[in-house]
mmCIF file of N, CA and C in Angstrom:
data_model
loop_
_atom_site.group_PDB
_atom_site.id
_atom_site.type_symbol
_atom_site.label_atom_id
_atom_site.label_comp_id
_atom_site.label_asym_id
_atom_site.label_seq_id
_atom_site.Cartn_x
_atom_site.Cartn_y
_atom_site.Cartn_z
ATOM 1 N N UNK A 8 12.161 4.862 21.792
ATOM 2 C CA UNK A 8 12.055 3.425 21.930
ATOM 3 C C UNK A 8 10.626 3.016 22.297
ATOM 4 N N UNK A 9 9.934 3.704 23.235
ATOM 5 C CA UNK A 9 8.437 3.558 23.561
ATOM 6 C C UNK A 9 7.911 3.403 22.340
ATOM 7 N N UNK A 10 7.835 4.442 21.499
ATOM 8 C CA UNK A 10 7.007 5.046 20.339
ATOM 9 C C UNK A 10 7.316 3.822 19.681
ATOM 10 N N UNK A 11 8.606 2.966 19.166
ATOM 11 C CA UNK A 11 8.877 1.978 18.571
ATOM 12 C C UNK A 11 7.932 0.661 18.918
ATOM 13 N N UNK A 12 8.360 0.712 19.936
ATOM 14 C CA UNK A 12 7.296 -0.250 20.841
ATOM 15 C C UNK A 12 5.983 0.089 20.963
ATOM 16 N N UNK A 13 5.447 0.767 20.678
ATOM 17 C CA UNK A 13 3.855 1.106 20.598
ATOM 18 C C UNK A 13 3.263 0.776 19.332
ATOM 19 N N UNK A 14 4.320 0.908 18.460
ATOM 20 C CA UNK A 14 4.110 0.745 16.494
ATOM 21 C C UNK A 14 4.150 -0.756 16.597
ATOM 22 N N UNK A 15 5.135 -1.498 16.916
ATOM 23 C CA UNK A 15 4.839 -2.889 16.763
ATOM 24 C C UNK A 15 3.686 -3.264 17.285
ATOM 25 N N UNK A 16 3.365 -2.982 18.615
ATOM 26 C CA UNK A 16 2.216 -3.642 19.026
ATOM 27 C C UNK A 16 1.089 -3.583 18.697
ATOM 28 N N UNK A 17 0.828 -2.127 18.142
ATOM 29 C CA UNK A 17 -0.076 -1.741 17.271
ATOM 30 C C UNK A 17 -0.475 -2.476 16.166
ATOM 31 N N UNK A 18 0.736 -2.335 15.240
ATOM 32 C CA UNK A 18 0.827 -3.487 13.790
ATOM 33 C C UNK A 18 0.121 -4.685 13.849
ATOM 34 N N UNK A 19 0.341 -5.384 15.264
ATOM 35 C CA UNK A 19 -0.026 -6.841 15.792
ATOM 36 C C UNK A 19 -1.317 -7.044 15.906
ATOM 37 N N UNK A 20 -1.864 -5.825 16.656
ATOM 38 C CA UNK A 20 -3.187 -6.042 16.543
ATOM 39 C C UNK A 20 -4.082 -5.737 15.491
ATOM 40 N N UNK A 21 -3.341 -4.924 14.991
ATOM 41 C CA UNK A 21 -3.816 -4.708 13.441
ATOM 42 C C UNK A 21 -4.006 -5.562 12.327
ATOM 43 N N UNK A 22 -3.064 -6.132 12.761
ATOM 44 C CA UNK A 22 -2.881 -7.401 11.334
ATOM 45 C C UNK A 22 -3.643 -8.246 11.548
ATOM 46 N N UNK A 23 -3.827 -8.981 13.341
ATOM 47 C CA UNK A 23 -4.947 -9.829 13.942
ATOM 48 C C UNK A 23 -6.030 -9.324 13.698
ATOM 49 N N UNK A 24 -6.360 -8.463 13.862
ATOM 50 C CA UNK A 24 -7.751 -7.858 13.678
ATOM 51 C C UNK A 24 -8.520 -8.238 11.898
ATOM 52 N N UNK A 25 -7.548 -7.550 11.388
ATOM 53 C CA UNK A 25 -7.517 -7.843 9.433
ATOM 54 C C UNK A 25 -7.229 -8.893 9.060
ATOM 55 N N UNK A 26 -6.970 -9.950 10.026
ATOM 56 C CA UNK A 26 -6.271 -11.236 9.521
ATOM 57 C C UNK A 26 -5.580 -11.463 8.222
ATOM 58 N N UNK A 27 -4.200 -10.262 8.647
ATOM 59 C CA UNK A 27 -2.846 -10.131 7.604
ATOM 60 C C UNK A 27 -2.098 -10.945 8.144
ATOM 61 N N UNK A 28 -1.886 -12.140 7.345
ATOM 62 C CA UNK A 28 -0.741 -12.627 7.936
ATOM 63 C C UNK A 28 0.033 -13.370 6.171
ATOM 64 N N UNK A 29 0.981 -14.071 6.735
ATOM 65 C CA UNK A 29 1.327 -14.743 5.080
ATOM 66 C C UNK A 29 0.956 -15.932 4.715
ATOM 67 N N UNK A 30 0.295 -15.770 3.245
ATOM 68 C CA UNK A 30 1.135 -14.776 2.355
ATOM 69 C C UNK A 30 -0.115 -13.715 1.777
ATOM 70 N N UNK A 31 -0.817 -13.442 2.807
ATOM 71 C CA UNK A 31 -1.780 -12.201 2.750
ATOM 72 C C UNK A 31 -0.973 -10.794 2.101
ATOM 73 N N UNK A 32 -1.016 -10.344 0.864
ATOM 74 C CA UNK A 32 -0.607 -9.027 0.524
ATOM 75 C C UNK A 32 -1.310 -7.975 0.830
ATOM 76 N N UNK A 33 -1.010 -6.575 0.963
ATOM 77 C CA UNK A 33 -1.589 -5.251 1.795
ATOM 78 C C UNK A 33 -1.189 -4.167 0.758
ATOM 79 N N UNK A 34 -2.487 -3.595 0.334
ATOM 80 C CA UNK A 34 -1.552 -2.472 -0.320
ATOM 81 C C UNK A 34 -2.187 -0.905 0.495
ATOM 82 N N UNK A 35 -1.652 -0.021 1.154
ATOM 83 C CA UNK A 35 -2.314 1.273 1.867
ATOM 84 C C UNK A 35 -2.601 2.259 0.663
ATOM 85 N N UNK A 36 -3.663 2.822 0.168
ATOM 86 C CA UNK A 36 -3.409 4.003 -0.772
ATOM 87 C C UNK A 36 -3.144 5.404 -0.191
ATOM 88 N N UNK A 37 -2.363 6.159 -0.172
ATOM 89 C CA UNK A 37 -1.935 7.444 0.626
ATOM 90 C C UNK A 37 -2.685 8.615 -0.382
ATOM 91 N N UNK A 38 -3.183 8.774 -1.603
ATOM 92 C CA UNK A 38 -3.826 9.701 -1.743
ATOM 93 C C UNK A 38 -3.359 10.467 -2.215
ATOM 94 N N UNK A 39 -1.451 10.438 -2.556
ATOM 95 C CA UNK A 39 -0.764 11.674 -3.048
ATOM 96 C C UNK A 39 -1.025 11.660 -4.504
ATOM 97 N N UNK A 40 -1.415 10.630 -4.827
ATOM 98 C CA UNK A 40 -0.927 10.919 -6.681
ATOM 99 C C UNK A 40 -1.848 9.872 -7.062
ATOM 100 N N UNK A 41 -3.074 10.524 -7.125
ATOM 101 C CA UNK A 41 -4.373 9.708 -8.050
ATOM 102 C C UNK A 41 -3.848 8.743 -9.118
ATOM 103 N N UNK A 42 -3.032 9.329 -10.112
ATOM 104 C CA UNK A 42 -3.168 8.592 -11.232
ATOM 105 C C UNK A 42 -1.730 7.444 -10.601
ATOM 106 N N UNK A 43 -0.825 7.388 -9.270
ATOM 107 C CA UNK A 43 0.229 6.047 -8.818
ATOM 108 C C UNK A 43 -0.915 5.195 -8.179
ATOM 109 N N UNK A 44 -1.816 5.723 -7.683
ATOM 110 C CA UNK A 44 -2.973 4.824 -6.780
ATOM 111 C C UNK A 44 -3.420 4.346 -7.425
ATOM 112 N N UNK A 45 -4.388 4.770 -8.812
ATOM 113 C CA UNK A 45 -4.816 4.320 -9.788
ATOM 114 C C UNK A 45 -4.096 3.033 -10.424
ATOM 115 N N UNK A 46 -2.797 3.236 -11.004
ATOM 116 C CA UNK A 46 -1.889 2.031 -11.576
ATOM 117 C C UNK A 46 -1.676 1.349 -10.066
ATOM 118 N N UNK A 47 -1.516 1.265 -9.292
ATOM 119 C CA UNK A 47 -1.318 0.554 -7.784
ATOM 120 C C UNK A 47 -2.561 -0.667 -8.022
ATOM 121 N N UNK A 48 -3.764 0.588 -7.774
ATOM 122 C CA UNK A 48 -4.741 -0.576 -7.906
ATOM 123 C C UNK A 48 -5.402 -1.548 -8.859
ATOM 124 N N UNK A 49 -4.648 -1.316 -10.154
ATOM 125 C CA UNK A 49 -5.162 -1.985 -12.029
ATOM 126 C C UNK A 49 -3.881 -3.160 -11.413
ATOM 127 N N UNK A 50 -2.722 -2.778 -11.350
ATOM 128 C CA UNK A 50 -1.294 -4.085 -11.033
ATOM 129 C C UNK A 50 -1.231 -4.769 -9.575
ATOM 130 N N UNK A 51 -2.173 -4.478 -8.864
ATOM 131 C CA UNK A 51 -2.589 -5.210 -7.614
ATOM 132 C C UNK A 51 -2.600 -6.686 -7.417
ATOM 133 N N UNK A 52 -3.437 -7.298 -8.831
ATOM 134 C CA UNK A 52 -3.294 -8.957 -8.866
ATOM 135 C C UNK A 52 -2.073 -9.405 -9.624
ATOM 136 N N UNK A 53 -1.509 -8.721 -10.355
ATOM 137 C CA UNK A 53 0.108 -9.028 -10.391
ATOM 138 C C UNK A 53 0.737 -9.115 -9.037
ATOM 139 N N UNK A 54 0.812 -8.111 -8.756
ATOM 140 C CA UNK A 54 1.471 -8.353 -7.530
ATOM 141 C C UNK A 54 1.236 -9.319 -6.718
ATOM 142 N N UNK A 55 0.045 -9.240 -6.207
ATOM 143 C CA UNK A 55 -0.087 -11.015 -5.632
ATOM 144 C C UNK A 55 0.121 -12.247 -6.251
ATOM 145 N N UNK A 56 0.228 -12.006 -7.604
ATOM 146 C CA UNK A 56 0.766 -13.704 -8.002
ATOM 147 C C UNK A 56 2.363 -13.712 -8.082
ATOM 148 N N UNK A 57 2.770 -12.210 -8.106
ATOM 149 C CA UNK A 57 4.255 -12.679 -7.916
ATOM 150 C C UNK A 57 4.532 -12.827 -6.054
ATOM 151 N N UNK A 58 3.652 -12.515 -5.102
ATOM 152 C CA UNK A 58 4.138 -13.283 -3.977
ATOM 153 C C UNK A 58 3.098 -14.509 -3.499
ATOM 154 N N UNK A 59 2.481 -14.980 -4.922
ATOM 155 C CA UNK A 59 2.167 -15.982 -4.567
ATOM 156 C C UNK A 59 0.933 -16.126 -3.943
ATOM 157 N N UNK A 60 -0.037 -14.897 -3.436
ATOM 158 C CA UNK A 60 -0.776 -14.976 -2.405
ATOM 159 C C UNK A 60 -2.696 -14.542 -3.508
ATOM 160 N N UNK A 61 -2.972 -15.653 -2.487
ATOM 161 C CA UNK A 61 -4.521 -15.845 -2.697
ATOM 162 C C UNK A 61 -5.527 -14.615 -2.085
ATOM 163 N N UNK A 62 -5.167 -14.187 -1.501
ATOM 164 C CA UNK A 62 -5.565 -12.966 -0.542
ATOM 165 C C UNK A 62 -5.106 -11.555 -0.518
ATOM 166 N N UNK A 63 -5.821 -10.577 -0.936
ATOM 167 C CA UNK A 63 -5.407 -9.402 -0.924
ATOM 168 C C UNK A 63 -6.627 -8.223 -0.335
ATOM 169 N N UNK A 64 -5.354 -7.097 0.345
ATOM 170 C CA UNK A 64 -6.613 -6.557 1.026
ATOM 171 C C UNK A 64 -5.872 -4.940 0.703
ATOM 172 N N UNK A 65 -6.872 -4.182 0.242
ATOM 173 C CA UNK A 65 -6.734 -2.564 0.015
ATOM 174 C C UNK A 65 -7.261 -1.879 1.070
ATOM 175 N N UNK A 66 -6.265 -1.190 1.671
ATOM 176 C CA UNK A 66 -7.010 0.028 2.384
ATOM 177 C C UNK A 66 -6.909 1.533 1.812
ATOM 178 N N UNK A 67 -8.361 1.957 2.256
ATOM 179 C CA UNK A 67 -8.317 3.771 1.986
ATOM 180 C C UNK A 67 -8.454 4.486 2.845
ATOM 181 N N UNK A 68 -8.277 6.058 2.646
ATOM 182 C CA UNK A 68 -8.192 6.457 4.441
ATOM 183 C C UNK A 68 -9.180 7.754 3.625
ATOM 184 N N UNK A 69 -8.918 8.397 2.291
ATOM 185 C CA UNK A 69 -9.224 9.413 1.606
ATOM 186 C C UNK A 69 -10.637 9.578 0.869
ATOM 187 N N UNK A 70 -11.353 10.050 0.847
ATOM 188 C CA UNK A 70 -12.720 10.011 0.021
ATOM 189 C C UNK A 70 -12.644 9.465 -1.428
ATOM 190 N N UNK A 71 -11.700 10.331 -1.680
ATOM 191 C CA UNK A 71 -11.112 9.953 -3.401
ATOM 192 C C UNK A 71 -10.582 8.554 -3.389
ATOM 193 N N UNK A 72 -9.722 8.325 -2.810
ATOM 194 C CA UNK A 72 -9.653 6.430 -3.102
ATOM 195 C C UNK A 72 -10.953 5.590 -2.766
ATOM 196 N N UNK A 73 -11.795 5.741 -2.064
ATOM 197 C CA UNK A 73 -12.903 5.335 -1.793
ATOM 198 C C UNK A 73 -13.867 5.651 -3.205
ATOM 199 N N UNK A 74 -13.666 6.831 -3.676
ATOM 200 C CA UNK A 74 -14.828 6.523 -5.234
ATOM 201 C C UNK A 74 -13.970 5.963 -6.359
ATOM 202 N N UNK A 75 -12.415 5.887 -6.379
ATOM 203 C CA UNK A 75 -11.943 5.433 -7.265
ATOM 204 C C UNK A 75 -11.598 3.878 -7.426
ATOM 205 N N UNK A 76 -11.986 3.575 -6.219
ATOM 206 C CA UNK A 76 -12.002 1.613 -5.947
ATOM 207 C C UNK A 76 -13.484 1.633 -6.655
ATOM 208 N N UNK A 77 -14.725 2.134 -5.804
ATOM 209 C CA UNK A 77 -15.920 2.122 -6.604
ATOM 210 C C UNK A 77 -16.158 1.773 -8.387
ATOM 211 N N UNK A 78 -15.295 2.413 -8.886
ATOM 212 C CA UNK A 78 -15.157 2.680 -10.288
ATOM 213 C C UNK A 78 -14.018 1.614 -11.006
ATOM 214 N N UNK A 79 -13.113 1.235 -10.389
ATOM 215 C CA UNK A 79 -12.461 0.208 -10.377
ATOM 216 C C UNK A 79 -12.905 -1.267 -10.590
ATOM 217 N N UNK A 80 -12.937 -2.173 -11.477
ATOM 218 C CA UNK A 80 -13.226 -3.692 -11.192
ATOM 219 C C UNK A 80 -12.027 -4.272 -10.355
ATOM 220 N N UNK A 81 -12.181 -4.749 -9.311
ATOM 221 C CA UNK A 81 -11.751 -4.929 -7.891
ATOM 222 C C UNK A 81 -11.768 -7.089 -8.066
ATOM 223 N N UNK A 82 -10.634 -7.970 -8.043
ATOM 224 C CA UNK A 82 -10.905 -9.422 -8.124
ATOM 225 C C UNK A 82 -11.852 -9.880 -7.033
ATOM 226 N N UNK A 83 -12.168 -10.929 -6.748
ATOM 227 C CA UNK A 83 -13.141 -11.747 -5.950
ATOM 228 C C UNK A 83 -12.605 -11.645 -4.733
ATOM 229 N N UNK A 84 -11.274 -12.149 -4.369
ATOM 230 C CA UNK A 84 -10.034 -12.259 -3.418
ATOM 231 C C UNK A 84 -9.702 -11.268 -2.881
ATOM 232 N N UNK A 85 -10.144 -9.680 -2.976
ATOM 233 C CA UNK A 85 -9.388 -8.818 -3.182
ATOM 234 C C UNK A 85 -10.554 -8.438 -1.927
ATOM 235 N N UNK A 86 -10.218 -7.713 -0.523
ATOM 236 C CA UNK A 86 -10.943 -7.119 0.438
ATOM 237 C C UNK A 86 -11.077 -5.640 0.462
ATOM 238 N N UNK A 87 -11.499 -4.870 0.617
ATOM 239 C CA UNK A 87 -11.338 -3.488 0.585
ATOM 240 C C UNK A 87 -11.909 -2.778 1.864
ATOM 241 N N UNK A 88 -10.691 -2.206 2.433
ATOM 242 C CA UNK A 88 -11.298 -1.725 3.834
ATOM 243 C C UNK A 88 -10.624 -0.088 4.573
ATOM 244 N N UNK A 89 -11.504 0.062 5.028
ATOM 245 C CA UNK A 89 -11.111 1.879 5.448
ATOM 246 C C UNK A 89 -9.985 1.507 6.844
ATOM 247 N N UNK A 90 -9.040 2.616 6.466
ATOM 248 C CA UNK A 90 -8.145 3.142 7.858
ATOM 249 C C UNK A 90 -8.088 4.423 7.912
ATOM 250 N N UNK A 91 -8.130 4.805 9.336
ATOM 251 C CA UNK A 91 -7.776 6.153 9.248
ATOM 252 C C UNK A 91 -6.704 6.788 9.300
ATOM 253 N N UNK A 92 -6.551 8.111 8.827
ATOM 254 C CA UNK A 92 -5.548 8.765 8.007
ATOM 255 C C UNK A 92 -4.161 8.497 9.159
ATOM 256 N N UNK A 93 -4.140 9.089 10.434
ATOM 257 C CA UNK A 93 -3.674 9.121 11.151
ATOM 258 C C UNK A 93 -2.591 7.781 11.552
ATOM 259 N N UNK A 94 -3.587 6.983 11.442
ATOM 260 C CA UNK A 94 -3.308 5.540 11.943
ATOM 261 C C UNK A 94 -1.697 4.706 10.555
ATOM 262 N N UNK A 95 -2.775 5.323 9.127
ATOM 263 C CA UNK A 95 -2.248 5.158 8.019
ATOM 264 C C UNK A 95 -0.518 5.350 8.317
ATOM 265 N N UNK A 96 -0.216 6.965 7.986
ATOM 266 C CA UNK A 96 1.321 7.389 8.631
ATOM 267 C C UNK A 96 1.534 6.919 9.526
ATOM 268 N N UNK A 97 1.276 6.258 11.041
ATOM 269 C CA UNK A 97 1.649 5.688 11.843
ATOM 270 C C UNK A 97 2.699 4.755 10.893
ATOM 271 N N UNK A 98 1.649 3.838 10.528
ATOM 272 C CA UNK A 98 1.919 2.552 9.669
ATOM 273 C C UNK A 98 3.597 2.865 9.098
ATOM 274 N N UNK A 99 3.303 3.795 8.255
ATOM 275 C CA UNK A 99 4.190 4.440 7.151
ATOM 276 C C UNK A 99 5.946 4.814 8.055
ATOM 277 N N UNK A 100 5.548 5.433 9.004
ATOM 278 C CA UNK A 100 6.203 5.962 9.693
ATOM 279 C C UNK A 100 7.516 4.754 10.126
ATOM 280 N N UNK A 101 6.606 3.624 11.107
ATOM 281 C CA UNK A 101 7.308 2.722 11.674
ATOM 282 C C UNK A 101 7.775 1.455 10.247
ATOM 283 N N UNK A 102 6.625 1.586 9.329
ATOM 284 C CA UNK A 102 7.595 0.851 7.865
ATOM 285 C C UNK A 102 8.739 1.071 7.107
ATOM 286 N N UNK A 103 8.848 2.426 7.241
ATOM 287 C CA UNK A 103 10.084 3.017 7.172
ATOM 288 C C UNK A 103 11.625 2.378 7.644
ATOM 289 N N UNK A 104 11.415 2.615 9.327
ATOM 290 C CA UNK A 104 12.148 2.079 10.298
ATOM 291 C C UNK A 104 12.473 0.650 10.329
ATOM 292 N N UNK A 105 11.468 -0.545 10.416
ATOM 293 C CA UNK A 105 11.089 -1.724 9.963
ATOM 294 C C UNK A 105 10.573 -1.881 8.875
ATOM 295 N N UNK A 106 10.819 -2.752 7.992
ATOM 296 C CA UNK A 106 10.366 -3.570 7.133
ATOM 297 C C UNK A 106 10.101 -4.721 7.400
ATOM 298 N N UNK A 107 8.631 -4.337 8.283
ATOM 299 C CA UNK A 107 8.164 -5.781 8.947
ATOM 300 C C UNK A 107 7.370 -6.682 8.428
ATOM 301 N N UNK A 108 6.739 -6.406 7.393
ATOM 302 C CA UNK A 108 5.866 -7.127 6.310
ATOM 303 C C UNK A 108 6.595 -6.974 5.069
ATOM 304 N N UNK A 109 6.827 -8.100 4.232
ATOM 305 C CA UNK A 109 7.262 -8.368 3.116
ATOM 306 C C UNK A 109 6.523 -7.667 1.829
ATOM 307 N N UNK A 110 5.230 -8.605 2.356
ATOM 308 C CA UNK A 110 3.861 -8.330 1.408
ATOM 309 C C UNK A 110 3.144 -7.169 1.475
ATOM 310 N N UNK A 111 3.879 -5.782 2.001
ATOM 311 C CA UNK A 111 2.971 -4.763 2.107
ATOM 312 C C UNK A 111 3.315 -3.818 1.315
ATOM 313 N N UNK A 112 2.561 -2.502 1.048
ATOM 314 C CA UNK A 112 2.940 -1.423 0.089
ATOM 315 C C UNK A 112 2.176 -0.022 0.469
ATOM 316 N N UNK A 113 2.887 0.856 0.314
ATOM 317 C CA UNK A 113 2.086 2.037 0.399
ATOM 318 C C UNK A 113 1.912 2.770 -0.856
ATOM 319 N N UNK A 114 1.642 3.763 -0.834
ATOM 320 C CA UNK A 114 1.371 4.617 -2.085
ATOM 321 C C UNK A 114 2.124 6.095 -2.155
ATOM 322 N N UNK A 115 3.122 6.202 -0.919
ATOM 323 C CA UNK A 115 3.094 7.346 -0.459
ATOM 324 C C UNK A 115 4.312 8.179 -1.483
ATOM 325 N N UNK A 116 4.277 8.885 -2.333
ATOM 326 C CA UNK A 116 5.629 9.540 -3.263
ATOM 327 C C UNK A 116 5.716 10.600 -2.966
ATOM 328 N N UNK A 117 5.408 11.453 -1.668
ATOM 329 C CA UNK A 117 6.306 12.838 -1.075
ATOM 330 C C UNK A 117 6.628 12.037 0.276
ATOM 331 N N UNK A 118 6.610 11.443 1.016
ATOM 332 C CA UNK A 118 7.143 11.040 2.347
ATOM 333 C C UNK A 118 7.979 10.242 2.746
ATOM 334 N N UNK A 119 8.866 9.799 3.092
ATOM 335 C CA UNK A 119 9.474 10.834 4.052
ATOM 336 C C UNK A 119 10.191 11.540 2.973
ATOM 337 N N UNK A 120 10.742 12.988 3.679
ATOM 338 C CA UNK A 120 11.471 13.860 2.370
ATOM 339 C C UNK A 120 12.648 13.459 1.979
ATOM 340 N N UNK A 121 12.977 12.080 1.939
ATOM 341 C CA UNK A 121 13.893 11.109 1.271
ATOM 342 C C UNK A 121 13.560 10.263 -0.283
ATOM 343 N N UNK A 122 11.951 10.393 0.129
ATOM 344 C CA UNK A 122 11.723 9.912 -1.100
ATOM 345 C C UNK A 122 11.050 10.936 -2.181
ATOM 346 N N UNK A 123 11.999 10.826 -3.317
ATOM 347 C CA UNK A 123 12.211 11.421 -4.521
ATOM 348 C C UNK A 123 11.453 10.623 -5.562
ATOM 349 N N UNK A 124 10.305 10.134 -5.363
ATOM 350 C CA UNK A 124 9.309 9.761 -6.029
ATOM 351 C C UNK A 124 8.266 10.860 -7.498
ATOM 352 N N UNK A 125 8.098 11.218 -6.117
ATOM 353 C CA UNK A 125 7.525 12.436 -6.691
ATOM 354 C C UNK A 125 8.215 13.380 -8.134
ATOM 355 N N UNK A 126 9.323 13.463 -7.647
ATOM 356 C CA UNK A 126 10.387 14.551 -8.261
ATOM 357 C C UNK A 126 10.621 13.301 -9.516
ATOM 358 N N UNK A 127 11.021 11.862 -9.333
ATOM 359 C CA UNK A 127 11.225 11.337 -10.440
ATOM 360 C C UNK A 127 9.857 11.735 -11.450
ATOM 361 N N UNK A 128 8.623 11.755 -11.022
ATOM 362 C CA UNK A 128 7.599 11.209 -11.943
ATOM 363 C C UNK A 128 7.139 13.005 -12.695
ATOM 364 N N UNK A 129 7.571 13.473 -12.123
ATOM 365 C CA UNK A 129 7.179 14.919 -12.947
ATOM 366 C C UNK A 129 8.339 15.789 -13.466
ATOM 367 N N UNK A 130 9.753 15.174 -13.527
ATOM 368 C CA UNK A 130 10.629 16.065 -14.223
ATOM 369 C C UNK A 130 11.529 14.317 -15.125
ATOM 370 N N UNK A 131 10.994 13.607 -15.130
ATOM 371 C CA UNK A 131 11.785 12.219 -15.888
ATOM 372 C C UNK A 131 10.418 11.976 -17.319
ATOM 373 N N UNK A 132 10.688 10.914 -17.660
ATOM 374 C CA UNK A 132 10.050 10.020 -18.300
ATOM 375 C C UNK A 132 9.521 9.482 -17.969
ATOM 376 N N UNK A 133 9.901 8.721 -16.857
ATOM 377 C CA UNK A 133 8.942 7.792 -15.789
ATOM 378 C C UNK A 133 7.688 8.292 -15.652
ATOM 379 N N UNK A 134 6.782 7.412 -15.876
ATOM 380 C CA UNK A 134 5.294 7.375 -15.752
ATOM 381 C C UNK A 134 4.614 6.630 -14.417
ATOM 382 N N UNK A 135 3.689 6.804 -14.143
ATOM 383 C CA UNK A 135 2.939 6.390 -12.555
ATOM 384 C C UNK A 135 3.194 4.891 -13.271
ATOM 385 N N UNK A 136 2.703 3.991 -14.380
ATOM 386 C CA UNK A 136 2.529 2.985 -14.591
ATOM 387 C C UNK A 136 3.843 2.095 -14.528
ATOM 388 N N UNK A 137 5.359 2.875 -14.723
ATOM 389 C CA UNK A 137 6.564 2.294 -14.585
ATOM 390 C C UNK A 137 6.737 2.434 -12.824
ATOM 391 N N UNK A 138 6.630 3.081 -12.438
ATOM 392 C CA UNK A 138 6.978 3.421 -10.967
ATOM 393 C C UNK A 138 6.227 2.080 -10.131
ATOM 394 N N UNK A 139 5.055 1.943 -10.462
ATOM 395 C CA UNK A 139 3.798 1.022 -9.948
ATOM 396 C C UNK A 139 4.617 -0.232 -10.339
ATOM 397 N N UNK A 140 5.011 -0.775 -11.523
ATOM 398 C CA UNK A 140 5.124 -2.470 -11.916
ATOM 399 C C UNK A 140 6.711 -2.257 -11.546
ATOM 400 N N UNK A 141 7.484 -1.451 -11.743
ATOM 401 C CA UNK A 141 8.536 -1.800 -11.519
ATOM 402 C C UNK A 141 9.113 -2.041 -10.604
ATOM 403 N N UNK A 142 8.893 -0.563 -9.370
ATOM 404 C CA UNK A 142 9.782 -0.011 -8.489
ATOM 405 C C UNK A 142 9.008 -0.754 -7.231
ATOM 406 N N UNK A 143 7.274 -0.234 -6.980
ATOM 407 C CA UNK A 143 6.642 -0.485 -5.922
ATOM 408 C C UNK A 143 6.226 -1.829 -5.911
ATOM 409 N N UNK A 144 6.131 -2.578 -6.706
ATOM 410 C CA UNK A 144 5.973 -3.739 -6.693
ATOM 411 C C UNK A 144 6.844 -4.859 -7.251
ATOM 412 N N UNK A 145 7.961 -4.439 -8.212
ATOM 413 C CA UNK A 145 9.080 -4.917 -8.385
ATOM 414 C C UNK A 145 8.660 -6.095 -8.974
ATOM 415 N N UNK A 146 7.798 -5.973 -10.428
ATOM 416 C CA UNK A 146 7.281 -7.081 -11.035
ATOM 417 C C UNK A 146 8.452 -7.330 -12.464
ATOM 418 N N UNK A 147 9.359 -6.540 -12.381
ATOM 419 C CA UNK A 147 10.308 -6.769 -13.435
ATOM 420 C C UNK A 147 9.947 -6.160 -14.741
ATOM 421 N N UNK A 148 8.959 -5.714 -15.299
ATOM 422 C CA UNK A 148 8.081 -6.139 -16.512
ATOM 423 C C UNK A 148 6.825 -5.332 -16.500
ATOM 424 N N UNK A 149 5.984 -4.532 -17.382
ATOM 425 C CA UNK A 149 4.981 -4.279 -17.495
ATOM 426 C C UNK A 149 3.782 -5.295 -17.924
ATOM 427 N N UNK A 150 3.348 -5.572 -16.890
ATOM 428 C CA UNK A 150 2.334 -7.429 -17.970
ATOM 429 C C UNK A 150 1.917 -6.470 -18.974
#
């Protein structure tokens, strides 16, 4: 219950700090699967126009998402900012538990060992680019 209570309060200052609030969207990149991060970050401004929001902010915690935003054309609106790794799974951990932000997303497809992400995208059909518009962002539709 502490630990619960340490994650919210955490979140709070976190979000104050980043000034996340709504209808500010968040997407975390976790680093497991270059080419889901990759489609994460090309369907990023979809995603914000399906919640509507003028504001979007990417975090990286990994070297590799950090040169692959570089290489990326990134919108005007769009913030890009480092977390650390640690802090990241925190996040992940207590999002799990709560679904305290609407507008948020991770990247994560081995964690927790509930999610069968992973296992869909390398023994199915499913491609990083269906997983990204459909599932993680639930845009209905490939634009």
């Amino acid at each position: 219950m502490v630990r619960l209570l340490h994650s919210w309060i955490s979140w709070k200052c976190f979000a104050k700090r980043n000034k996340i609030h709504y209808p500010s969207v968040v997407l975390f990149l976790a680093n497991e699967n270059i080419d889901y991060d990759r489609q994460a970050i090309y369907y990023f401004k979809y995603f914000m126009e399906r919640k509507y929001s003028h504001k979007g902010i990417i975090f990286w915690s990994y070297e590799e998402s950090k040169q692959m935003l570089e290489t990326v054309k990134v919108e005007q609106n769009i913030e890009i900012k480092y977390i650390h790794k640690k802090i990241l799974k925190k996040y992940y951990q207590y999002y799990c538990f709560d679904k305290f932000y609407d507008n948020l997303v991770f990247t994560f497809v081995n964690i927790p060992e509930s999610n069968q992400l992973s296992y869909v995208l390398n023994t199915s059909e499913v491609n990083e680019e269906d997983a990204v518009c459909l599932a993680l962002y639930g845009l209905g539709k490939i634009p």
